[in-house]
Coordinates of C-alpha atoms and ligand atoms in Angstrom, one line a residue:
X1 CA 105.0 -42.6 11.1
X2 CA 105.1 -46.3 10.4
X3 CA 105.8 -48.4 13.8
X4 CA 109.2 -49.7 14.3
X5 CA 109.4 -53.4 13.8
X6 CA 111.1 -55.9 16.2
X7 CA 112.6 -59.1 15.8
X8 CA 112.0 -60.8 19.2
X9 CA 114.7 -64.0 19.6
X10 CA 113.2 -67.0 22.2
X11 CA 109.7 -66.9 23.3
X12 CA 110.0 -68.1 26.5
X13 CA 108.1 -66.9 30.0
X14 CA 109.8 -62.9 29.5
X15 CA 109.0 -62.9 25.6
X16 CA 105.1 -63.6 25.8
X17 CA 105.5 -60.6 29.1
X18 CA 106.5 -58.6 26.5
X19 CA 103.8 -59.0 24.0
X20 CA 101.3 -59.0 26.4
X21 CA 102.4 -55.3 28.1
X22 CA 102.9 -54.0 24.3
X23 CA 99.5 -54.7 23.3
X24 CA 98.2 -53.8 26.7
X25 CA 99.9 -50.5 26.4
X26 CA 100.3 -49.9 22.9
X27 CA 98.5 -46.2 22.8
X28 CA 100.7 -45.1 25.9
X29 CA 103.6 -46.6 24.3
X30 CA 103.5 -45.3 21.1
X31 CA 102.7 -41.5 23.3
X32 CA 105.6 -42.2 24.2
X33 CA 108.0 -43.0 21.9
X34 CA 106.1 -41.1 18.9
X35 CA 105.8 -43.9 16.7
X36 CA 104.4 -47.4 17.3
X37 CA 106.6 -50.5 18.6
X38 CA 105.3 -54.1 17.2
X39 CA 107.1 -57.5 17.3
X40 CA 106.5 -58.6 14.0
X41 CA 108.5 -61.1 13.8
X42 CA 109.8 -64.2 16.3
X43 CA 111.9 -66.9 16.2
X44 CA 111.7 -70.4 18.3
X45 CA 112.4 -73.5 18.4
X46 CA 108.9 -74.8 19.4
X47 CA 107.1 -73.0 16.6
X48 CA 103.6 -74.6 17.6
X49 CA 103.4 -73.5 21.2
X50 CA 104.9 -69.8 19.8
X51 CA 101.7 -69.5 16.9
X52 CA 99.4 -70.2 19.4
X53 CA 101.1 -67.1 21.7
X54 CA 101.5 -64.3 19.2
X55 CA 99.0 -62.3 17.6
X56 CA 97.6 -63.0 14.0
X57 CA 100.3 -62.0 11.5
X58 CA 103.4 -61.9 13.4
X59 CA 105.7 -64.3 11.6
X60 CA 107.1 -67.5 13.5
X61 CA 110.4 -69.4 12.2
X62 CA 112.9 -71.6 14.2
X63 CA 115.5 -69.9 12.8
X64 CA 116.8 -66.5 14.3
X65 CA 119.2 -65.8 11.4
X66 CA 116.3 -65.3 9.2
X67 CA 114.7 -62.4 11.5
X68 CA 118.5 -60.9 11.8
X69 CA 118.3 -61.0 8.1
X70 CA 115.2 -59.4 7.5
X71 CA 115.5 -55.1 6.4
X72 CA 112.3 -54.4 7.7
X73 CA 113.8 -54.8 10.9
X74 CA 115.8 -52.4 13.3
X75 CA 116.1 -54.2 16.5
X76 CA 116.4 -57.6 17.8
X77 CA 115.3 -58.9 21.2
X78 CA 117.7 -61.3 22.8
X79 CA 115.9 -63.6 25.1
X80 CA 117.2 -67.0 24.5
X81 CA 120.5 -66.3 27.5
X82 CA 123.4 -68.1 28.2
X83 CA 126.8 -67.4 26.3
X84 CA 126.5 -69.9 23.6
X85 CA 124.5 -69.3 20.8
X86 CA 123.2 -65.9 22.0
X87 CA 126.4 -63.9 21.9
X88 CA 127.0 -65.3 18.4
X89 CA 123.4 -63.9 17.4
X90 CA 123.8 -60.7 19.3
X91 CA 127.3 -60.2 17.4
X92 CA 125.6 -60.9 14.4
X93 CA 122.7 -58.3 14.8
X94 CA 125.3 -56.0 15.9
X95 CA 127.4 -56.5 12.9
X96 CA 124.0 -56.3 10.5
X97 CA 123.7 -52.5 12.3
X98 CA 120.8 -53.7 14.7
X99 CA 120.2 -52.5 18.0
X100 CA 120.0 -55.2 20.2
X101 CA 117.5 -55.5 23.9
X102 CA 118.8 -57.8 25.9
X103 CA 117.7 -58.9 29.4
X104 CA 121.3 -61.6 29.1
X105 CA 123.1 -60.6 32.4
X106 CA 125.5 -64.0 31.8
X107 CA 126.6 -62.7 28.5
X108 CA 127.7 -58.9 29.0
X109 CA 128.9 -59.8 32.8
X110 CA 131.2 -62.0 30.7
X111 CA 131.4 -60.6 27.0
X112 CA 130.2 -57.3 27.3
X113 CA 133.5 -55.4 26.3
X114 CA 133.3 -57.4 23.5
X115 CA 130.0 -56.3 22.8
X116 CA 129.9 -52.9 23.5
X117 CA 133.0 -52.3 21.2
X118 CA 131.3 -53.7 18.2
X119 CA 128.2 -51.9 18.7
X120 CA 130.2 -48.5 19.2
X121 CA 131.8 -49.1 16.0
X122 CA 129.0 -50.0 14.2
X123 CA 126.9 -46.7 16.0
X124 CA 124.2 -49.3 17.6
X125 CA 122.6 -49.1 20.8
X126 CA 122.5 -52.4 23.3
X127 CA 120.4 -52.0 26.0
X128 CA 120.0 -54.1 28.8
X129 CA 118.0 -53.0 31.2
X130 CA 116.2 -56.4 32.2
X131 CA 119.7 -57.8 32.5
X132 CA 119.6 -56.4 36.4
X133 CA 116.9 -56.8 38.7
X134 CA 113.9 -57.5 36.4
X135 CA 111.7 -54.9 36.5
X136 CA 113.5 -52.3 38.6
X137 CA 114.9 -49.6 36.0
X138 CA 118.2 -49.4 38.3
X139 CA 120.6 -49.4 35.1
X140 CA 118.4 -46.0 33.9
X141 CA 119.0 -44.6 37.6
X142 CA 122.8 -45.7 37.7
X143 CA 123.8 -44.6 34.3
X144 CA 121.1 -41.7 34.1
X145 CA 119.7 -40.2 37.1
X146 CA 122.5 -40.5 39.2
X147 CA 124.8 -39.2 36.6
X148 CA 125.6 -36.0 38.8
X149 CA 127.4 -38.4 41.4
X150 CA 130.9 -39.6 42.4
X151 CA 128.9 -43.1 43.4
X152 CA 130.7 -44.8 46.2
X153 CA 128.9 -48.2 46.9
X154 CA 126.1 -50.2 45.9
X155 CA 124.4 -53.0 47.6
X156 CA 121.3 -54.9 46.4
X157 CA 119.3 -58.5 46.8
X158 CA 119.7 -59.2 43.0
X159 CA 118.5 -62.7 43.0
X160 CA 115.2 -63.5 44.3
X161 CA 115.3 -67.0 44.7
X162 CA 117.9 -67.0 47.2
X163 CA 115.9 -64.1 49.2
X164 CA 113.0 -66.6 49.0
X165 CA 114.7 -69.1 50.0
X166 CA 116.4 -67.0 53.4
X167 CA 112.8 -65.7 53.8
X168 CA 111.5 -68.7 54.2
X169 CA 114.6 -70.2 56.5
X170 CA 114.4 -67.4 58.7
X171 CA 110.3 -67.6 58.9
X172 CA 110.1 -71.4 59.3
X173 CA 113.5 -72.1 61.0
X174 CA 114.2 -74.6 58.2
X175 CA 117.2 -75.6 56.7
X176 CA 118.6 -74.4 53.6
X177 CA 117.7 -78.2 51.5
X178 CA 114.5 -78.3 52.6
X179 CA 113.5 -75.0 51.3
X180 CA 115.4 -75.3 48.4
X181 CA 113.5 -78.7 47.6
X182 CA 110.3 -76.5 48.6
X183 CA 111.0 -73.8 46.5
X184 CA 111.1 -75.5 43.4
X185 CA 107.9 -77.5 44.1
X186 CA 106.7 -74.0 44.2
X187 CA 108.5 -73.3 40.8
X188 CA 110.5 -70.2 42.5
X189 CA 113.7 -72.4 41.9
X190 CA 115.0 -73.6 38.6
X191 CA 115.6 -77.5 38.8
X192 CA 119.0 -77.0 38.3
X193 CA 119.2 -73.9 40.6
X194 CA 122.7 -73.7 40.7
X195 CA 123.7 -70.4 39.4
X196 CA 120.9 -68.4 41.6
X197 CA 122.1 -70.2 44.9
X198 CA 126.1 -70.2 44.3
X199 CA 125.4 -66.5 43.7
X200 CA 126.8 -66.4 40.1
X201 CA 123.8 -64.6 38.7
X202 CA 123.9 -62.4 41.3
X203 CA 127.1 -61.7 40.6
X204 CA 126.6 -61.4 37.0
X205 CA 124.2 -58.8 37.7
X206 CA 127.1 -56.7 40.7
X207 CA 129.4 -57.0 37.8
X208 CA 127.2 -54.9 35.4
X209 CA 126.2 -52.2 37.7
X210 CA 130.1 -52.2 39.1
X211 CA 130.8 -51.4 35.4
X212 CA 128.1 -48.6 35.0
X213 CA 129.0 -46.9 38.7
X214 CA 132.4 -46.9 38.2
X215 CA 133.5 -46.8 34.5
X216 CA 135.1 -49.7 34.7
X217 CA 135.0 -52.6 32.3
X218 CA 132.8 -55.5 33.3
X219 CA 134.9 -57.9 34.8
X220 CA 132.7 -61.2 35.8
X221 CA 136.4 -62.9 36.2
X222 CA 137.1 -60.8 39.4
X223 CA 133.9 -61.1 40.8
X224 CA 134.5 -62.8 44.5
X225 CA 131.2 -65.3 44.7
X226 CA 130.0 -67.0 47.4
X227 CA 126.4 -68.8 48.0
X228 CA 123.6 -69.9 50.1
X229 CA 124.0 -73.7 49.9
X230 CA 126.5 -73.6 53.3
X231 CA 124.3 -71.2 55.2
X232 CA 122.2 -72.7 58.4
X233 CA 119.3 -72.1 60.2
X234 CA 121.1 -71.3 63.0
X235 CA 123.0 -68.8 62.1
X236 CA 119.5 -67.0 60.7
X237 CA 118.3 -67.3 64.7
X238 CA 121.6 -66.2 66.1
X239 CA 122.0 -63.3 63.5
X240 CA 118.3 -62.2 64.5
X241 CA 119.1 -62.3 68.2
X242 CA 121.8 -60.0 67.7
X243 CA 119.9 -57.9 65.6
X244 CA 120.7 -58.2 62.2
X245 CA 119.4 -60.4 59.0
X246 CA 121.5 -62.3 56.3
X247 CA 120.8 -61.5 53.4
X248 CA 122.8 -62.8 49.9
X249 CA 124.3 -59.4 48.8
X250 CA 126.0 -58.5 45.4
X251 CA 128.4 -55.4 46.6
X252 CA 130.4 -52.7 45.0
X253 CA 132.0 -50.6 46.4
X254 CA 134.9 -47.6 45.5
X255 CA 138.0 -47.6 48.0
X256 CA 141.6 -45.8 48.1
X257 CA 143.0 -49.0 46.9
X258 CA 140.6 -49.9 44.1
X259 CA 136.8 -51.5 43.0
X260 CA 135.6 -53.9 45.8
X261 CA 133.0 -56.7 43.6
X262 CA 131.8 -58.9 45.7
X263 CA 128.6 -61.5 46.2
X264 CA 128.4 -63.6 49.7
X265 CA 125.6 -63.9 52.6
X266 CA 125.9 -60.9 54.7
X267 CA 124.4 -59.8 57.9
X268 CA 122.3 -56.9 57.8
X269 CA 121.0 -54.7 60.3
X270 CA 117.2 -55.2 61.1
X271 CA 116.3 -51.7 61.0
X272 CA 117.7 -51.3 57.6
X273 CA 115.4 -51.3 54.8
X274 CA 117.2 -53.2 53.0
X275 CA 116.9 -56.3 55.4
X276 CA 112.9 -55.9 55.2
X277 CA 112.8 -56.7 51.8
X278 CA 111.2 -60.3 52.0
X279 CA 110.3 -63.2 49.4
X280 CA 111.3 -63.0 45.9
X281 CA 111.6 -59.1 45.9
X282 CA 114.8 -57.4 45.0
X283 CA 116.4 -53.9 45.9
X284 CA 119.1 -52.0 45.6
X285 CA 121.1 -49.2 47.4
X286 CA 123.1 -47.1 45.8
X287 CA 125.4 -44.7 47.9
X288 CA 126.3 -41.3 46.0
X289 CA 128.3 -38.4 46.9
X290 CA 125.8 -36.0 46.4
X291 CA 122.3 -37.7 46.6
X292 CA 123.0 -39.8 49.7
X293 CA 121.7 -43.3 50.0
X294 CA 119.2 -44.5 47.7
X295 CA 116.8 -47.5 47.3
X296 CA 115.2 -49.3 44.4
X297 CA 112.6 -51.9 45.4
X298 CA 110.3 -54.1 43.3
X299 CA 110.4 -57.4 41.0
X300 CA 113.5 -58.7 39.8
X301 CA 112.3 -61.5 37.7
X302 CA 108.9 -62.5 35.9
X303 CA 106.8 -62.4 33.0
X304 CA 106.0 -58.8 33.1
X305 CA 108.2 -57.0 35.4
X306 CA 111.2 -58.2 33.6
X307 CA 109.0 -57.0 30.1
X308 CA 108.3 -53.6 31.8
X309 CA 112.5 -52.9 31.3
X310 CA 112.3 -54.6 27.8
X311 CA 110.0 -52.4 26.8
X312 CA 111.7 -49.4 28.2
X313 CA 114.6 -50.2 26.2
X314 CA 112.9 -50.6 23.1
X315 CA 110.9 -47.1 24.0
X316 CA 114.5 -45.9 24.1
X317 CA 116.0 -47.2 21.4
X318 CA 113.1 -45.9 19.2
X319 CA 113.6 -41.9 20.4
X320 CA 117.2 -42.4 20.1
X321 CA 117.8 -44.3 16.7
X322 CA 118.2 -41.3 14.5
X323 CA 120.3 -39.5 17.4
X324 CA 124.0 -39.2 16.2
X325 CA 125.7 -42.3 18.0
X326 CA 127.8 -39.7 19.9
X327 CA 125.0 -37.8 21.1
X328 CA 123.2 -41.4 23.1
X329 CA 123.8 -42.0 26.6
X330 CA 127.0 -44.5 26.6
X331 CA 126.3 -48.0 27.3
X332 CA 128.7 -48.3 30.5
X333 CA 127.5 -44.6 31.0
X334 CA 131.1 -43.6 30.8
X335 CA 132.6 -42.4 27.6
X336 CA 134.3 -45.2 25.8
X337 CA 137.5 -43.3 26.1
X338 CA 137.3 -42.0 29.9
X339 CA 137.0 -45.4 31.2
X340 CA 138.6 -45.7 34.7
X341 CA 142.0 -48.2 35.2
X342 CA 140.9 -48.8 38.8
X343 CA 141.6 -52.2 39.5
X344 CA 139.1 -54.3 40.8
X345 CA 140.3 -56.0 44.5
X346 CA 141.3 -59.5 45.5
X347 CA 138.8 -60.5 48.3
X348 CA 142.0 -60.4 50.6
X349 CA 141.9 -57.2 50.4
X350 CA 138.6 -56.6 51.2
X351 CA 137.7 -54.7 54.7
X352 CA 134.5 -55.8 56.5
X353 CA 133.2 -56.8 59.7
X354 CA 132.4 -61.0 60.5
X355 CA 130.2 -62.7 62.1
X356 CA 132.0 -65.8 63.7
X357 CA 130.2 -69.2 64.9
X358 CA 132.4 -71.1 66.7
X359 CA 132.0 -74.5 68.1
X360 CA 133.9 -74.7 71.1
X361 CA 134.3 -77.3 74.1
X362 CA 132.5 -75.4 77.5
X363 CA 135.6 -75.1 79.4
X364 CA 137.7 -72.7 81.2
X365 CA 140.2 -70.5 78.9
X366 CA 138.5 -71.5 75.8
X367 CA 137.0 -67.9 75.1
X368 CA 140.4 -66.0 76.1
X369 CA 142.2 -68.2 73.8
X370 CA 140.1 -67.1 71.0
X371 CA 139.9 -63.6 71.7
X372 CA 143.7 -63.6 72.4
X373 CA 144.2 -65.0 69.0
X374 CA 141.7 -62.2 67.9
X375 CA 143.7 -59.6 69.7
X376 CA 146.9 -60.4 68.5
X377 CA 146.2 -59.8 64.9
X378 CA 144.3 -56.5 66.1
X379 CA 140.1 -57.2 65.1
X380 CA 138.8 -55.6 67.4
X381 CA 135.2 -57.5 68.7
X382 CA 131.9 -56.4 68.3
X383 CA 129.7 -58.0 70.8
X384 CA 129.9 -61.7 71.7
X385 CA 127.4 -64.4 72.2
X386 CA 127.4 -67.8 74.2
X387 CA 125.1 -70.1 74.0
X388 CA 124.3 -73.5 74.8
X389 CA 123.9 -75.5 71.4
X390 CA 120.9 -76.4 70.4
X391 CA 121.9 -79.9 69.9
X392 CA 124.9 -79.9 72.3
X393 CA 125.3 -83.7 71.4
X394 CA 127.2 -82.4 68.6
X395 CA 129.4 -83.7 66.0
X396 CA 132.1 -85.3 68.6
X397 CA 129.7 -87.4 70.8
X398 CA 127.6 -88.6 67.7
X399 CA 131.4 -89.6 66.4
X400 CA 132.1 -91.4 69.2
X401 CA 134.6 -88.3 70.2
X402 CA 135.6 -87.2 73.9
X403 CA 132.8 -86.5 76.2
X404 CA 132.9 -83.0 76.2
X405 CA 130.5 -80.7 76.7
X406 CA 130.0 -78.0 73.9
X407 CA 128.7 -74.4 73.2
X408 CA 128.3 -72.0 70.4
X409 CA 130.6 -68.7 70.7
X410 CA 129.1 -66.1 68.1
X411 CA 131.2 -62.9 67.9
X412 CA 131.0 -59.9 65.6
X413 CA 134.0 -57.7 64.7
X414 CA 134.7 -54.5 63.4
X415 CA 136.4 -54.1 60.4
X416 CA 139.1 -55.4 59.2
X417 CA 141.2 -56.6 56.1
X418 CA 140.2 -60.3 55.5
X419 CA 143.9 -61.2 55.0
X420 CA 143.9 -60.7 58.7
X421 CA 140.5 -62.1 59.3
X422 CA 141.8 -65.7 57.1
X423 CA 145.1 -65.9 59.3
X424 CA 143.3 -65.6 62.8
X425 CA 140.5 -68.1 61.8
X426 CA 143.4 -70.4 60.8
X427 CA 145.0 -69.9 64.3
X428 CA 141.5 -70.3 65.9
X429 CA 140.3 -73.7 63.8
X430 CA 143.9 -75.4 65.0
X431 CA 142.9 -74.7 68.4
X432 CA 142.0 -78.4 69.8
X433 CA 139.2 -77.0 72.0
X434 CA 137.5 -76.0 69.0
X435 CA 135.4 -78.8 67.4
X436 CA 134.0 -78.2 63.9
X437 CA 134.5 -75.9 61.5
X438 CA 134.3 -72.1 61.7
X439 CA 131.3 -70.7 60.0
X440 CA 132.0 -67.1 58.7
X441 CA 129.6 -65.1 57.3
X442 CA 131.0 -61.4 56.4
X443 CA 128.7 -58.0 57.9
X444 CA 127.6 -55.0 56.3
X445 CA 126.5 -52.1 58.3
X446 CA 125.4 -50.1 55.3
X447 CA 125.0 -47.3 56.9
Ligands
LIG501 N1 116.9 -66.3 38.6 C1 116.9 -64.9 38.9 C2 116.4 -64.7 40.3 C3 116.1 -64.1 38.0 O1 116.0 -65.7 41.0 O2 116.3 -63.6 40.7 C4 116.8 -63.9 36.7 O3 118.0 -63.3 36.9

């Protein structure tokens, strides 16, 4: 049988990955999928750099209507991202009865009920497995392997620059600009590195496996996001002392009440797996009913890895093709018309345990207050921790404030709802005896 053809949109660092593991791999592939896969096609804006990438006869244009256009071929990889242009050319492959590979976490966290409603109706496939951590095949073991379970939560370290960068503050004792500024020397950050370290594509990515564990539609909107930027090195060594790691988790999570969606630094228990995972690596736990907690570990971003899950898809996508569009796996792995109206939670609602630094002034009824305060709105505490500053010429002497002598109070609670966790650090932070500003950093047991 003649190989399926492929129209491959932006050739960037994933895009030459994938021509590289095709060729590589071209007899296993085609083993696989029973006929042959080739990129025959590509479109870019740099056409000069892209001819001097592909292999002899593939065609090279700048213009990625003119590969949509072209019958010979059945399905288009999106690589270009972003919700701009892309989700016009992924509509319009859609629409011209294409099935579409996509590794665009941005544009389905945000548009994917769009998309997935135009592909049903015109019986295409649009697969996505590079969308979510790289090279990991997670969205195959959500939506496929896993099928058997009533999943109930998932976390994972879905962006690896902002495990690289906690790596390295926890490692060097460094603070979080001067790794930043290290790690993209290093070229593990963007320049502009602002969606990996405000946690946005981290919670792109929560938001797509939310939707596939849950049968819920992908709702980015709700997504509660929190970063990296505001997290110090001192919170890494205090976190370690009392046994635990932060790491930036995306979290979902099934409750009585509804979805919990979530990103935000969170401490982790040391003896968890999970916490071990070190550098640019990703992983993911899922938690299901039946199977019991599971972990996916590997690359989450890079020329290969992330082609590894392109490739998969289009492996898939050339077994499936003929199938009747009823008979494929669904692309939120929930029937279109069984999706769940399970509402996805403010992050008031959300229960966890907290890790509290306070700042207080060393003096005699300072904790009790605290804890009274603590009490009052019943979170129950953890363990607690005193210790001297390291710089106790803190913020007030520098400022020319009262000569006080200062410490740091670290506490951990149990659960609670972080309504009531808000209202008793509002009560705490008025307290005059407390001299800068809470840092709260939410706790996962994950057990
Ligand atoms: N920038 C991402 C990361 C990879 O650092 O993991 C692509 O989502």
């Amino acid at each position: 049988m003649k190989p399926i053809q492929v129209g491959l949109l932006g050739m960037g660092v994933v895009g030459s990955g994938t021509f590289n593991v095709l060729l590589r791999n071209q007899k296993e592939i085609k083993r696989r999928a029973g006929r042959g896969i080739e990129i025959t096609m590509v479109a870019d804006l740099d056409l000069a750099r892209v001819q001097s990438l592909v292999a002899e006869g593939v065609q090279v244009v700048n213009d990625a209507r003119t590969v949509i256009a072209n019958p010979d071929i059945d399905i288009i990889i999106e690589l270009i991202g972003g919700c701009g242009i892309a989700k016009t050319l992924v509509l319009e492959t859609i629409a011209a009865g294409k099935h579409v590979v996509t590794a665009n976490k941005a544009l389905l966290a945000v548009h994917g009920t769009e998309i997935f409603a135009a592909a049903s109706s015109k019986g295409v496939m649009v697969a996505f497995e590079a969308a979510v951590a790289g090279g990991i095949p997670i969205i195959k073991a959500l939506r496929e392997g896993l099928t058997a379970n009533s999943i109930q939560w998932i976390a994972g370290i879905i962006n690896g620059t902002t495990n690289f960068i906690l790596s390295e503050m926890r490692d060097k004792g460094l603070d979080f600009t001067v790794v930043l500024k290290e790690a993209q020397r290093l070229g593990y950050a963007e320049a502009d590195p602002t969606f990996d370290i405000e946690g946005v594509d981290a919670a792109h990515k929560a938001t797509i496996m939310s939707a596939i564990a849950f049968g819920i539609p992908v709702q980015f909107d709700k997504a509660y996001v929190e970063g990296i930027a505001k997290l110090s090195a001192v919170d890494i060594k205090y976190a370690e002392q009392l046994g635990y790691r932060i790491k930036l988790l995306g979290i979902t999570k099934r409750t009585d009440k509804g979805i919990e969606l979530r990103v935000h630094p969170s401490l982790v228990p040391t003896k968890r797996l999970i916490a071990n995972v070190e550098g640019a690596m990703n992983a993911v736990m899922v938690q299901g009913d039946a199977v019991g907690t599971t972990l996916y570990y590997g690359k989450g971003a890079g020329s290969e890895p992330t082609a590894s899950a392109v490739i998969a898809d289009l492996v898939d996508i050339t077994r499936l093709h003929t199938a009747d569009p009823l008979n494929r796996v669904p692309h939120l792995a929930f029937q279109p018309d069984a999706m769940s109206d399970l509402h996805v939670l403010p992050m008031s609602a959300v229960v966890t345990s907290y890790y509290l630094r306070l700042r207080v002034a060393d003096e005699a009824g300072v904790l009790a207050r605290v804890t009274g305060i603590l009490a009052s709105l019943d979170i129950s505490i953890d363990a607690l921790l005193q210790r001297e500053a390291d710089e106790v010429e803190g913020e007030t002497r520098a400022a020319g404030g009262p000569q006080v002598a200062q410490t740091d109070l670290i506490i951990l609670t149990h659960d609670c709802v972080e309504a009531k966790m808000n209202a008793a650090m509002g009560q705490i932070q008025a307290l005059p005896t407390v001299l800068a500003p809470i840092t709260r950093i939410r706790k996962e047991e994950l057990a």
